[in-house]
């Protein structure tokens, strides 16, 4: 099968393999191969491979020695990996137990298996979990070259949004002033700072802010990150007119914070506004709310109308990338 691989001289192979593994970029389903004095390491996301490495397409063999959960089950399982914590979403307790046992018996690197036991709830956006195997709900998640320590029991984090976070933070330019109004453990803040922005992250969840500070240190950007625990509507007074780019990823109620976002915006600011709406008019309510809050002080132009994912039957999670220019 044709797979994207990093090609390096054989003598550099182990150091390269370690770096790719630390970034969670190795495609575990395929064999690492040696040919013509070079090592070919299959990668799961070629766009996240550091520029210093050469990426080629090569036919490689599937890894036959790895046992997957599906090998132990009579059904096709679904699950998410968050570091060495694996998340399942099963309403049937017997099926959940069977899946957890299959995951533990497989060759997946896993210390804990958890099942979603509630929806996200409360101002701190946490959910209940049923621990099916292991004990700790703390994990270190890697995406696009960044590491995020977190505890599922005390903070909100969705690995499903990795591609969307990358889409936004790839737009960040060096020297920008970047503000995340609902920052969590830093999945927008940290990559923005790594791209050279001065970044501020605010969250009402104290545990999330502690992890944000830890993750800034972990990723070598603590000197460019400010983490603040509190209600962003209060914090906005201290950063009036500061932000060149704003992230508003609180899709059920971001509209309640639009006055604060306008106060934070500099003379020209890009706002990434997340919303959940009916599929018949996914962008209209958000755009109207932004215009009502920002006009006539700002000229408002919508640069991107983007569907992030399906959320529920006939509902979609969307993002509006909106440029505000002070009149």
JSON list of C-alpha atoms in Angstrom, two decimals, residues 82-87 109-115 129-140 149-154 211:
[
{"chain": "A", "resi": 82, "resn": "UNK", "atom": "CA", "xyz": [-5.89, 10.53, 23.89]},
{"chain": "A", "resi": 83, "resn": "UNK", "atom": "CA", "xyz": [-2.29, 9.67, 24.64]},
{"chain": "A", "resi": 84, "resn": "UNK", "atom": "CA", "xyz": [-2.48, 6.31, 26.41]},
{"chain": "A", "resi": 85, "resn": "UNK", "atom": "CA", "xyz": [-6.08, 6.86, 27.50]},
{"chain": "A", "resi": 86, "resn": "UNK", "atom": "CA", "xyz": [-8.70, 5.39, 25.17]},
{"chain": "A", "resi": 87, "resn": "UNK", "atom": "CA", "xyz": [-12.20, 6.84, 25.06]},
{"chain": "A", "resi": 109, "resn": "UNK", "atom": "CA", "xyz": [-0.50, 1.36, 24.09]},
{"chain": "A", "resi": 110, "resn": "UNK", "atom": "CA", "xyz": [-3.10, 1.95, 26.79]},
{"chain": "A", "resi": 111, "resn": "UNK", "atom": "CA", "xyz": [-3.16, 2.59, 30.55]},
{"chain": "A", "resi": 112, "resn": "UNK", "atom": "CA", "xyz": [-6.83, 3.54, 30.95]},
{"chain": "A", "resi": 113, "resn": "UNK", "atom": "CA", "xyz": [-10.10, 2.94, 29.11]},
{"chain": "A", "resi": 114, "resn": "UNK", "atom": "CA", "xyz": [-12.99, 5.29, 29.87]},
{"chain": "A", "resi": 115, "resn": "UNK", "atom": "CA", "xyz": [-16.60, 5.45, 28.71]},
{"chain": "A", "resi": 129, "resn": "UNK", "atom": "CA", "xyz": [-16.55, 9.25, 32.96]},
{"chain": "A", "resi": 130, "resn": "UNK", "atom": "CA", "xyz": [-16.87, 5.56, 33.74]},
{"chain": "A", "resi": 131, "resn": "UNK", "atom": "CA", "xyz": [-13.41, 4.05, 34.14]},
{"chain": "A", "resi": 132, "resn": "UNK", "atom": "CA", "xyz": [-13.52, 0.59, 32.55]},
{"chain": "A", "resi": 133, "resn": "UNK", "atom": "CA", "xyz": [-9.82, -0.28, 32.85]},
{"chain": "A", "resi": 134, "resn": "UNK", "atom": "CA", "xyz": [-6.92, 1.32, 34.67]},
{"chain": "A", "resi": 135, "resn": "UNK", "atom": "CA", "xyz": [-7.19, 4.21, 37.11]},
{"chain": "A", "resi": 136, "resn": "UNK", "atom": "CA", "xyz": [-5.82, 7.56, 35.98]},
{"chain": "A", "resi": 137, "resn": "UNK", "atom": "CA", "xyz": [-7.77, 9.84, 33.63]},
{"chain": "A", "resi": 138, "resn": "UNK", "atom": "CA", "xyz": [-4.68, 12.01, 33.06]},
{"chain": "A", "resi": 139, "resn": "UNK", "atom": "CA", "xyz": [-3.04, 11.83, 29.65]},
{"chain": "A", "resi": 140, "resn": "UNK", "atom": "CA", "xyz": [-0.48, 13.52, 27.42]},
{"chain": "A", "resi": 149, "resn": "UNK", "atom": "CA", "xyz": [-1.12, 17.31, 29.41]},
{"chain": "A", "resi": 150, "resn": "UNK", "atom": "CA", "xyz": [-4.68, 17.12, 30.72]},
{"chain": "A", "resi": 151, "resn": "UNK", "atom": "CA", "xyz": [-7.05, 15.26, 33.00]},
{"chain": "A", "resi": 152, "resn": "UNK", "atom": "CA", "xyz": [-10.33, 14.27, 31.37]},
{"chain": "A", "resi": 153, "resn": "UNK", "atom": "CA", "xyz": [-12.03, 14.31, 34.77]},
{"chain": "A", "resi": 154, "resn": "UNK", "atom": "CA", "xyz": [-11.32, 18.02, 35.36]},
{"chain": "A", "resi": 211, "resn": "UNK", "atom": "CA", "xyz": [-2.60, 22.65, 32.62]}
]
